[in-house]
Structures are given as C-alpha cells and as structure tokens.
Tab-separated table of C-alpha atoms in Angstrom:
chain	number	residue	atom	x	y	z
A	286	MET	CA	153.628	2.734	271.135
A	287	ALA	CA	152.859	6.472	271.273
A	288	GLU	CA	154.937	8.615	273.623
A	289	ARG	CA	153.245	8.941	276.983
A	290	ARG	CA	151.977	12.383	277.893
A	291	PRO	CA	152.990	13.860	281.250
A	292	ALA	CA	150.169	13.835	283.777
A	293	LEU	CA	149.836	17.637	283.707
A	294	ILE	CA	149.409	17.631	279.914
A	295	SER	CA	146.691	15.000	280.175
A	296	ALA	CA	145.041	16.970	282.970
A	297	TYR	CA	145.154	20.166	280.907
A	298	ARG	CA	143.593	18.405	277.919
A	299	GLY	CA	140.884	16.864	280.088
A	300	LEU	CA	140.041	20.209	281.684
A	301	ALA	CA	139.990	21.956	278.286
A	302	ARG	CA	137.665	19.280	276.925
A	303	ALA	CA	135.324	19.633	279.911
A	304	LEU	CA	135.273	23.424	279.621
A	305	THR	CA	134.660	23.516	275.863
A	306	PRO	CA	130.887	24.117	276.264
A	307	LEU	CA	131.693	27.256	278.301
A	308	PHE	CA	133.594	28.679	275.328
A	309	HIS	CA	130.197	29.432	273.791
A	310	LEU	CA	129.477	31.757	276.713
A	311	LEU	CA	132.953	33.254	276.488
A	312	PHE	CA	132.423	33.901	272.779
A	313	ARG	CA	129.067	35.578	273.434
A	314	LEU	CA	130.563	37.872	276.095
A	315	ARG	CA	133.532	38.831	273.893
A	316	SER	CA	131.327	39.460	270.865
A	317	ARG	CA	129.297	42.020	272.835
A	318	SER	CA	132.399	44.193	273.126
A	319	GLY	CA	133.474	43.682	269.517
A	320	LYS	CA	136.232	41.190	270.337
A	321	GLU	CA	134.649	38.426	268.241
A	322	ILE	CA	132.775	38.336	264.928
A	323	VAL	CA	129.469	36.533	265.426
A	324	ALA	CA	129.238	35.355	261.811
A	325	ARG	CA	132.595	33.592	262.164
A	326	LYS	CA	131.951	31.750	265.424
A	327	ALA	CA	132.364	28.326	263.787
A	328	GLU	CA	136.056	29.039	263.129
A	329	ARG	CA	136.759	29.469	266.832
A	330	PHE	CA	135.503	25.904	267.337
A	331	GLY	CA	137.640	24.474	264.534
A	332	ARG	CA	134.864	24.314	261.927
A	333	ALA	CA	136.226	25.676	258.674
A	334	VAL	CA	134.048	27.709	256.324
A	335	SER	CA	136.504	27.468	253.411
A	336	ASN	CA	137.910	24.506	251.501
A	337	ARG	CA	141.528	23.551	251.927
A	338	PRO	CA	143.456	24.797	248.892
A	339	GLN	CA	145.199	22.270	246.689
A	340	GLY	CA	148.951	21.869	247.003
A	341	ARG	CA	151.387	22.521	249.824
A	342	LEU	CA	149.789	24.487	252.668
A	343	VAL	CA	151.800	26.444	255.223
A	344	TRP	CA	149.893	27.490	258.320
A	345	VAL	CA	151.076	30.574	260.223
A	346	HIS	CA	149.455	31.610	263.501
A	347	ALA	CA	149.938	35.224	264.593
A	348	ALA	CA	147.748	36.272	267.514
A	349	SER	CA	147.335	40.021	267.082
A	350	VAL	CA	148.225	42.987	264.878
A	351	GLY	CA	151.889	43.248	265.895
A	352	GLU	CA	152.636	39.606	265.127
A	353	THR	CA	150.604	39.787	261.917
A	354	MET	CA	152.552	42.797	260.691
A	355	SER	CA	155.836	41.031	261.410
A	356	VAL	CA	154.960	37.931	259.352
A	357	LEU	CA	153.255	39.556	256.359
A	358	PRO	CA	156.574	39.828	254.434
A	359	LEU	CA	157.177	36.127	255.146
A	360	VAL	CA	153.681	35.233	253.955
A	361	GLU	CA	154.327	37.175	250.751
A	362	ALA	CA	157.620	35.350	250.205
A	363	LEU	CA	156.008	31.950	250.811
A	364	THR	CA	153.139	32.567	248.393
A	365	ALA	CA	155.537	33.969	245.798
A	366	SER	CA	157.436	30.653	245.842
A	367	GLY	CA	154.272	28.640	245.163
A	368	ASN	CA	153.037	27.790	248.655
A	369	LYS	CA	149.481	28.292	249.796
A	370	VAL	CA	149.335	30.020	253.194
A	371	LEU	CA	146.704	29.899	255.903
A	372	LEU	CA	147.058	32.741	258.420
A	373	THR	CA	145.175	32.502	261.696
A	374	THR	CA	144.748	35.240	264.278
A	375	VAL	CA	142.881	35.728	267.550
A	376	THR	CA	141.979	39.413	267.519
A	377	VAL	CA	139.416	41.048	265.258
A	378	THR	CA	141.777	43.907	264.375
A	379	ALA	CA	144.417	41.432	263.218
A	380	ALA	CA	141.780	39.669	261.114
A	381	GLU	CA	140.782	42.959	259.485
A	382	LEU	CA	144.424	43.734	258.760
A	383	ALA	CA	144.948	40.270	257.289
A	384	GLU	CA	141.893	40.556	255.048
A	385	ALA	CA	143.211	43.858	253.696
A	386	ARG	CA	146.878	42.899	253.285
A	387	LEU	CA	147.138	39.190	252.501
A	388	PRO	CA	148.566	38.408	249.050
A	389	LYS	CA	146.958	36.134	246.478
A	390	GLY	CA	147.447	32.528	247.549
A	391	ALA	CA	146.839	33.256	251.237
A	392	LEU	CA	143.654	33.126	253.286
A	393	HIS	CA	142.609	33.925	256.843
A	394	GLN	CA	140.747	32.028	259.543
A	395	PHE	CA	140.330	32.623	263.263
A	396	MET	CA	142.370	30.438	265.592
A	397	PRO	CA	140.300	27.754	267.352
A	398	TYR	CA	140.154	27.534	271.113
A	399	ASP	CA	142.932	25.443	272.643
A	400	ALA	CA	140.912	22.319	273.433
A	401	PRO	CA	141.149	18.837	271.871
A	402	GLY	CA	137.867	19.046	269.930
A	403	PRO	CA	138.396	22.419	268.202
A	404	ILE	CA	142.100	21.792	267.569
A	405	ASN	CA	141.568	18.335	266.051
A	406	ARG	CA	138.708	19.522	263.834
A	407	PHE	CA	140.916	22.366	262.619
A	408	LEU	CA	143.917	20.135	261.883
A	409	ASN	CA	141.814	17.389	260.284
A	410	HIS	CA	140.382	19.885	257.815
A	411	TRP	CA	143.448	21.957	256.954
A	412	SER	CA	146.143	19.259	257.306
A	413	PRO	CA	149.026	21.746	257.014
A	414	ASP	CA	152.324	20.611	255.533
A	415	LEU	CA	154.104	23.019	257.881
A	416	ALA	CA	152.756	24.724	261.004
A	417	MET	CA	154.340	27.874	262.391
A	418	VAL	CA	153.356	29.676	265.580
A	419	VAL	CA	154.639	33.225	266.022
A	420	GLU	CA	156.526	34.591	269.037
A	421	SER	CA	155.111	33.272	272.337
A	422	GLU	CA	151.808	31.644	271.392
A	423	ILE	CA	152.410	28.493	273.436
A	424	TRP	CA	149.228	26.396	273.681
A	425	PRO	CA	149.449	22.886	275.193
A	426	CYS	CA	146.653	21.183	273.209
A	427	LEU	CA	147.908	22.610	269.943
A	428	PHE	CA	151.557	21.721	270.593
A	429	ASP	CA	150.613	18.218	271.685
A	430	ALA	CA	148.371	17.618	268.645
A	431	LEU	CA	150.984	18.776	266.134
A	432	HIS	CA	153.635	16.643	267.814
A	433	ARG	CA	151.442	13.515	267.826
A	434	ARG	CA	150.526	13.945	264.169
A	435	GLY	CA	154.122	14.402	263.109
A	436	THR	CA	153.315	17.708	261.417
A	437	PRO	CA	156.489	19.726	260.795
A	438	PHE	CA	156.259	22.461	263.393
A	439	VAL	CA	158.308	25.639	263.919
A	440	LEU	CA	158.089	28.323	266.594
A	441	LEU	CA	158.699	31.407	264.481
A	442	ASN	CA	160.314	34.673	265.641
A	443	GLY	CA	160.306	33.086	269.091
A	444	ARG	CA	160.208	35.309	272.142
A	445	LEU	CA	160.317	34.246	275.792
A	446	SER	CA	160.714	36.827	278.531
A	447	ASP	CA	162.704	36.097	281.651
A	448	LYS	CA	159.467	36.209	283.664
A	449	SER	CA	157.808	33.642	281.377
A	450	TYR	CA	160.893	31.447	281.493
A	451	ARG	CA	160.816	31.370	285.294
A	452	SER	CA	157.111	30.466	285.253
A	453	TRP	CA	157.646	27.573	282.841
A	454	ALA	CA	160.706	26.394	284.743
A	455	ARG	CA	158.562	25.810	287.835
A	456	VAL	CA	156.715	23.019	285.981
A	457	ARG	CA	159.782	21.370	284.485
A	458	ASN	CA	158.171	18.081	283.419
A	459	PHE	CA	155.217	19.846	281.781
A	460	ALA	CA	157.466	22.400	280.073
A	461	GLY	CA	160.008	19.795	278.982
A	462	TYR	CA	157.357	17.880	277.033
A	463	LEU	CA	155.763	21.014	275.607
A	464	PHE	CA	158.935	22.752	274.456
A	465	ALA	CA	160.241	19.566	272.848
A	466	CYS	CA	157.221	19.525	270.513
A	467	PRO	CA	158.480	22.038	267.905
A	468	ASP	CA	160.961	20.694	265.388
A	469	ALA	CA	162.753	24.028	265.521
A	470	VAL	CA	162.612	27.365	267.291
A	471	LEU	CA	163.730	30.438	265.354
A	472	ALA	CA	164.409	32.896	268.151
A	473	GLN	CA	164.477	36.684	268.013
A	474	SER	CA	167.623	37.082	270.121
A	475	ALA	CA	170.423	35.131	271.768
A	476	ALA	CA	168.806	35.652	275.181
A	477	ASP	CA	165.495	34.229	273.933
A	478	ALA	CA	167.342	31.313	272.333
A	479	GLU	CA	169.088	30.416	275.581
A	480	ARG	CA	165.804	30.376	277.499
A	481	PHE	CA	164.207	28.090	274.916
A	482	ARG	CA	167.187	25.709	275.109
A	483	ARG	CA	166.978	25.542	278.898
A	484	LEU	CA	163.314	24.561	278.663
A	485	GLY	CA	164.108	21.609	276.406
A	486	CYS	CA	163.678	22.827	272.802
A	487	ARG	CA	165.435	20.380	270.505
A	488	ARG	CA	166.789	22.761	267.892
A	489	VAL	CA	167.131	26.519	268.361
A	490	GLU	CA	168.420	28.986	265.766
A	491	THR	CA	168.744	32.769	265.974
A	492	PRO	CA	168.001	34.374	262.589
A	493	GLY	CA	167.028	37.678	264.213
A	494	ASN	CA	163.811	39.582	264.724
A	495	LEU	CA	161.380	39.619	261.795
A	496	LYS	CA	159.982	42.900	263.081
A	497	PHE	CA	163.126	44.638	261.833
A	498	ASP	CA	162.189	43.494	258.326
A	499	ALA	CA	158.820	45.216	258.423
A	500	ALA	CA	157.908	47.009	255.222
A	501	GLU	CA	158.067	50.790	255.065
A	502	PRO	CA	154.817	52.116	256.551
A	503	VAL	CA	152.464	53.164	253.787
A	504	ALA	CA	151.059	56.706	253.577
A	505	ASP	CA	149.013	58.036	250.676
A	506	PRO	CA	150.980	61.160	249.630
A	507	ILE	CA	147.851	63.025	248.563
A	508	GLU	CA	146.129	62.290	251.886
A	509	LYS	CA	149.256	63.298	253.784
A	510	GLN	CA	149.630	66.594	251.948
A	511	GLY	CA	145.965	67.362	252.458
A	512	LEU	CA	146.204	66.817	256.197
A	513	LEU	CA	149.441	68.807	256.452
A	514	LYS	CA	147.673	71.693	254.746
A	515	GLN	CA	144.831	71.482	257.263
A	516	ILE	CA	147.279	71.339	260.182
A	517	ASP	CA	149.105	74.372	258.764
A	518	ASN	CA	152.040	75.336	261.024
A	519	ARG	CA	150.645	73.977	264.264
A	520	PRO	CA	152.951	71.808	266.409
A	521	VAL	CA	151.833	68.163	266.448
A	522	TRP	CA	152.450	65.110	268.580
A	523	LEU	CA	151.029	61.622	268.285
A	524	ALA	CA	149.766	59.252	270.992
A	525	ALA	CA	149.741	55.976	269.077
A	526	LEU	CA	148.202	52.566	269.809
A	527	THR	CA	146.834	53.606	273.178
A	528	HIS	CA	144.892	51.352	275.532
A	529	PRO	CA	142.252	52.187	278.162
A	530	GLY	CA	143.889	54.311	280.835
A	531	GLU	CA	146.549	55.564	278.431
A	532	ASP	CA	144.088	57.844	276.629
A	533	GLU	CA	143.693	59.689	279.920
A	534	ILE	CA	147.471	59.882	280.359
A	535	ALA	CA	147.859	61.280	276.837
A	536	LEU	CA	145.094	63.841	277.360
A	537	ASP	CA	146.519	64.960	280.710
A	538	ALA	CA	149.883	65.415	279.025
A	539	PHE	CA	148.291	67.245	276.099
A	540	GLN	CA	146.514	69.756	278.338
A	541	ARG	CA	149.742	70.445	280.252
A	542	LEU	CA	151.731	70.787	277.044
A	543	ARG	CA	149.227	73.342	275.788
A	544	LEU	CA	150.389	75.728	278.522
A	545	GLU	CA	153.644	76.019	276.574
A	546	PHE	CA	152.339	75.209	273.087
A	547	PRO	CA	148.867	76.836	272.881
A	548	SER	CA	148.190	75.739	269.291
A	549	LEU	CA	149.328	72.136	269.834
A	550	LEU	CA	147.361	69.438	267.992
A	551	LEU	CA	147.146	65.915	269.399
A	552	LEU	CA	146.806	62.970	267.031
A	553	LEU	CA	145.242	60.189	269.087
A	554	VAL	CA	145.184	56.664	267.621
A	555	PRO	CA	143.653	53.992	269.881
A	556	ARG	CA	145.084	50.496	269.552
A	557	HIS	CA	141.573	49.252	268.780
A	558	PRO	CA	139.464	51.525	266.543
A	559	SER	CA	136.343	49.923	268.024
A	560	ARG	CA	137.013	52.046	271.116
A	561	ALA	CA	136.462	55.274	269.146
A	562	GLU	CA	133.067	56.085	270.679
A	563	ALA	CA	134.380	55.641	274.215
A	564	VAL	CA	137.351	57.871	273.417
A	565	CYS	CA	135.059	60.527	271.923
A	566	THR	CA	133.012	60.503	275.135
A	567	LEU	CA	136.217	61.025	277.102
A	568	LEU	CA	137.182	63.961	274.878
A	569	SER	CA	133.737	65.527	275.192
A	570	GLU	CA	133.880	65.293	278.974
A	571	ARG	CA	137.091	67.327	278.857
A	572	GLY	CA	135.607	69.938	276.542
A	573	LEU	CA	137.956	69.063	273.686
A	574	LYS	CA	136.900	69.349	270.060
A	575	VAL	CA	137.640	66.235	268.022
A	576	SER	CA	137.807	65.545	264.290
A	577	ARG	CA	137.534	61.877	263.293
A	578	ARG	CA	139.524	60.314	260.489
A	579	SER	CA	136.892	57.605	259.882
A	580	ARG	CA	134.315	60.299	259.117
A	581	ALA	CA	136.615	62.392	256.912
A	582	GLN	CA	136.228	65.350	259.279
A	583	HIS	CA	138.631	68.208	258.584
A	584	ILE	CA	141.169	69.668	260.964
A	585	ASP	CA	140.715	73.383	261.565
A	586	GLN	CA	142.137	75.850	264.055
A	587	SER	CA	139.509	74.883	266.636
A	588	THR	CA	140.341	71.145	266.465
A	589	ASP	CA	142.070	69.983	269.621
A	590	VAL	CA	142.364	66.276	268.833
A	591	TYR	CA	142.453	64.401	265.526
A	592	LEU	CA	141.213	60.872	266.213
A	593	GLY	CA	142.799	58.193	264.042
A	594	ASP	CA	140.020	55.630	264.305
A	595	THR	CA	141.020	53.657	261.205
A	596	LEU	CA	143.112	50.583	260.442
A	597	GLY	CA	146.169	50.359	258.209
A	598	GLU	CA	147.096	54.053	258.290
A	599	MET	CA	149.830	54.189	260.912
A	600	GLY	CA	152.302	55.279	258.252
A	601	LEU	CA	150.135	58.348	257.665
A	602	TYR	CA	149.852	59.209	261.352
A	603	TYR	CA	153.559	58.721	262.062
A	604	GLY	CA	154.389	60.862	259.035
A	605	LEU	CA	152.334	63.770	260.359
A	606	ALA	CA	153.963	63.881	263.794
A	607	PRO	CA	157.621	64.634	264.554
A	608	VAL	CA	157.152	63.161	268.060
A	609	THR	CA	155.275	59.977	269.021
A	610	PHE	CA	154.291	58.436	272.335
A	611	LEU	CA	153.825	54.720	271.653
A	612	GLY	CA	151.148	53.185	273.876
A	613	GLY	CA	150.770	49.812	275.506
A	614	SER	CA	153.696	50.883	277.665
A	615	PHE	CA	151.963	52.378	280.716
A	616	ASN	CA	149.720	49.355	281.256
A	617	ASP	CA	150.142	45.580	281.061
A	618	ALA	CA	149.847	45.289	277.275
A	619	GLY	CA	153.624	44.868	277.091
A	620	GLY	CA	154.429	47.618	274.585
A	621	HIS	CA	154.217	47.748	270.807
A	622	ASN	CA	156.814	47.302	268.097
A	623	PRO	CA	158.629	50.622	267.485
A	624	VAL	CA	159.962	49.742	264.026
A	625	GLU	CA	157.155	51.362	262.024
A	626	ALA	CA	157.552	54.646	263.889
A	627	ALA	CA	161.314	54.504	263.355
A	628	LEU	CA	160.960	53.904	259.623
A	629	ALA	CA	158.472	56.772	259.337
A	630	GLY	CA	160.875	59.243	260.945
A	631	SER	CA	159.012	60.090	264.152
A	632	ALA	CA	160.976	60.540	267.399
A	633	LEU	CA	159.765	57.885	269.810
A	634	VAL	CA	158.842	58.147	273.494
A	635	THR	CA	157.637	55.102	275.421
A	636	GLY	CA	156.561	54.197	278.907
A	637	PRO	CA	158.419	51.615	281.013
A	638	LYS	CA	156.396	48.429	280.300
A	639	VAL	CA	157.631	47.044	276.978
A	640	ALA	CA	158.263	43.359	277.684
A	641	ASN	CA	156.781	42.285	274.330
A	642	ALA	CA	159.525	44.088	272.429
A	643	ARG	CA	162.228	44.455	275.059
A	644	ALA	CA	165.012	43.148	272.805
A	645	VAL	CA	164.218	45.827	270.228
A	646	TYR	CA	163.814	48.613	272.772
A	647	LYS	CA	167.039	47.722	274.547
A	648	ASP	CA	168.975	48.481	271.379
A	649	PHE	CA	166.976	51.675	270.870
A	650	TRP	CA	167.717	52.897	274.383
A	651	ILE	CA	171.421	52.032	274.213
A	652	ASP	CA	171.761	54.006	270.955
A	653	ASP	CA	169.624	56.913	272.227
A	654	ALA	CA	167.201	56.135	269.403
A	655	ALA	CA	164.127	56.272	271.675
A	656	SER	CA	163.252	57.879	275.001
A	657	ARG	CA	161.929	55.889	277.949
A	658	VAL	CA	159.894	57.620	280.637
A	659	GLU	CA	158.806	56.127	283.939
A	660	THR	CA	155.873	58.381	284.838
A	661	PRO	CA	153.188	60.446	283.070
A	662	GLN	CA	154.885	63.639	284.267
A	663	GLU	CA	158.142	62.534	282.636
A	664	LEU	CA	156.140	61.997	279.444
A	665	VAL	CA	155.119	65.665	279.506
A	666	ASP	CA	158.708	66.781	280.066
A	667	LYS	CA	160.175	64.547	277.347
A	668	VAL	CA	157.597	65.437	274.674
A	669	ALA	CA	157.976	69.140	275.502
A	670	GLY	CA	161.739	68.879	275.135
A	671	LEU	CA	161.483	67.202	271.733
A	672	LEU	CA	158.907	69.737	270.529
A	673	ARG	CA	161.167	72.611	271.633
A	674	ARG	CA	164.243	71.150	269.947
A	675	SER	CA	163.236	69.866	266.536
A	676	ASP	CA	166.886	69.143	265.675
A	677	THR	CA	167.136	66.793	268.684
A	678	ALA	CA	163.922	65.024	267.684
A	679	LYS	CA	165.130	64.662	264.108
A	680	ALA	CA	168.531	63.290	265.190
A	681	GLN	CA	166.854	60.743	267.504
A	682	ALA	CA	164.548	59.613	264.700
A	683	GLU	CA	167.496	59.268	262.316
A	684	ARG	CA	169.356	57.077	264.830
A	685	ALA	CA	166.271	54.888	265.174
A	686	ARG	CA	165.948	54.425	261.427
A	687	ALA	CA	169.655	53.593	261.113
A	688	LEU	CA	169.340	50.996	263.860
A	689	VAL	CA	166.384	49.351	262.114
A	690	GLU	CA	168.196	49.298	258.791
A	691	ALA	CA	171.216	47.661	260.428
A	692	GLY	CA	168.978	45.004	262.004
A	693	ARG	CA	167.337	43.877	258.781
A	694	GLY	CA	168.066	40.460	257.298
A	695	ALA	CA	166.045	38.170	259.581
A	696	LEU	CA	163.556	37.434	256.802
A	697	SER	CA	166.084	35.973	254.387
A	698	LYS	CA	167.779	33.968	257.165
A	699	THR	CA	164.403	32.657	258.326
A	700	LEU	CA	163.478	31.571	254.797
A	701	ASP	CA	166.787	29.722	254.481
A	702	LEU	CA	166.194	27.880	257.755
A	703	LEU	CA	162.647	26.952	256.695
A	704	GLN	CA	163.664	25.326	253.415
A	705	PRO	CA	164.035	21.779	254.843
A	706	PHE	CA	160.483	22.035	256.228
A	707	LEU	CA	159.060	23.197	252.886
A	708	ARG	CA	160.054	20.060	251.004
A	709	PRO	CA	157.304	17.557	250.148
A	710	ARG	CA	156.555	15.082	252.930
A	711	LYS	CA	154.832	11.728	252.976
A	712	GLU	CA	151.082	11.808	253.472
A	713	THR	CA	149.907	11.052	257.001
A	714	ALA	CA	146.542	9.994	258.312
A	715	PRO	CA	144.407	12.923	259.444
A	716	GLY	CA	143.510	11.502	262.860
A	717	ALA	CA	145.530	12.259	265.989
A	718	GLY	CA	144.164	9.949	268.630
A	719	PRO	CA	142.226	10.960	271.706
C-alpha cells in the first residue's frame, strides 16, 4: 500500500489542480512584461517540445541565473562522463544563459507549474534517472511526485535560511513529509545542514557551496581593451545586477559622488536586461547621457552612464571597474552571489539584504573581503573611500579572491557524493498515481 499523504499535502495538490486553469492567465500576464516566452508556453504546462535523449538522463532544476551559473560546471562534468542532462529554469534570463552556455549533451526546458497535471506530464515524458533541485526550490507537488515514483532525488547545493526554517517548522507534519522526500540533501554549509536535519531530511551531507567553484568570469580581451581606451583615465564604479528601486539608489549615489569625482563614469548593469528601456527613461529624466552596450555605442567624455544591457558579460563589466556595488541587496531580492566579482578583482560593496548568499557574505565580511552598508548614504561614503584609496580597494579585492580560492572543492565532493545515484537503476513504470 502506498504511503499515505498528510492532509495538508493532499489539500495543496487539490488546490493546485483546481487552480491550474488560472495558470494560463498568469502566463499571459507575465509574458506581457517579458517574464515568459509565448512560443514556449507548452513547457510551463509539462508538455515537452523535444524528445527525451537516449541513455541515462540527469535532470537539474535551477530557478534563475544565480543558480544556473552555480551548476553549469556540474552540468559540464556530468555530460563529460557520458550522461545526458536536462536543465530546467523558471526565469527567461536563466533560459537565455542556459541556451548560450550549455555543453553538448545538455538541453534546456522551462520548469512546469507545480500542479499534479503539469508535473506528471513532465515526468512521464522525461523519466529522469536522477532528479536534482538546486538550493531552496521546494515545491510540494514535485517533491511528492518524485517520491511516489521512486526517482532518485537530491536537493543540490541546499540552502535554507533561518527564517524559512521557522516557517516550515510551524507546519511540522507537512514539512516532515516533504523534507523526507529527497534521498539526499547536499547542503551549502553546516548551518543549512542542521536546519534540513531538524525538518526531517533523511540523509544530509555538506560538500560545500558550488558557487565557490564558479568558473573565472569571461571577458573578451579585445573588447575590454577597447572599452578601457574609450574610458581613458576616468574613475569608474559599477552598479551591478540592480533591481527596480536600486537604479535610483545608484543614480543618487553617482550624482553625489560626482561632486568629488567630476569625471566619474557609472557602469550600470540591470539584473534583467529587458528593463533597459525603463532604465534609459530614468536616466533621461535626470538629464544623464547614456551609452548602451547592446547598441555598440561608444563611451566618450560626455557619457555619464554606460548601460550594460547584455547577458553573459559580467566578467567584462567587473573587469572595467575597481569598485562594484552588487544589487539585489537594498530590496527583497535577497542579494546576488559575490564570487564572480571577487574572481574578477573588483572591490565589493553590498547592501544589508543578502539572505540568498548569507553564508558566503558572512565569510567575506569576517575577512574584510567585502563592505556592507546599511543605507544609501553609507553606499556613497564607502564607494568614495574606495575610489580615493585604490590600494585599499585592491587589497580588499585580493582578500576576496583568496577567500574564494580557499573555498573551492565543492564540485569534486558533490560529484563523489552523486556517484551512487548515477549508477543504472531498474526501469519503473512512468505513471505516478493520482
């Protein structure tokens, strides 16, 4: 007899099934703002547009760009050892990154909505030999379906904040069933591992954070030299991966910094390039002259802001700026991974809200390898100080790179722990019950 689901799990599944028709409206609304690709709608409802590849298939789900970047080296290692890999994402920017960076033997699809119909259609078609969900993508219908099918299932590079742990702990019966579904959790840190254990995960290991094993950020040397020539000797700072509301903070800081550094150039890179037109409107309203990377517009002495409205060029932008403010940290986005900036040699300043990468930032702050500011005014003061003292900025960046280098090794440990799940398994029926 199949294990009985807790009442809350059954209720969640029933509600998700009833609401599935509304996902069509949700998709339409999101597509209007560029958050969905209309031509790929079928994927969000579990209807594949590609055939399942022959052989062993490993499915990796990484929601957005940060998670995708962290697992690309793992995907490369898996394909190099003969596995086929299916990578799913939620965001359009992560999909674009995946399409550009996936190795031969890997393919991309969008993640289906977490409802019984879409999830079962997806799993029936792809029938993965191993399923891996990255960080904190905890979806009840998906977890339940994988558990019921007996699909080997790993929570990869697992992260669970103290706030999330407390929320799950309030629904102990629900959480106990859900967190027992993965066969293993590979946690980023000891603190994450302990939270997962308390919630009922059966096996928890701590190989480290895959984000420390990120590849060196790529920058075309010819492009970099060309831009450096255009910038000439002007001081430069970068506001990277900004979200709505943070563009205004960066521009306020920039205009104050210009009182001390009149020739200062701001490199502004929104987290989502699709926001470029809105950002340009904001710049125009402030009377600032912008040159856009996507349009190959040159930087001259009259350029106030260079807008990095492209994907896959963060290595270039970090390499142009000795000081970087990393966005997603003055709003509720939860911060962005600082490893790329550290590897590129840019001194890092962040706001206070970095829950998504707190374990990484904690080490950075302890080692004085990054600066944390609490308010926009402190951002002005910190960036000004680093621009005044280039030796201080350089020393901070060197400490950050050393810390990242010391933290590497999670990839090889993760691959070792995955080996038992990569062995051939007996064929199972595709169905999963109601």
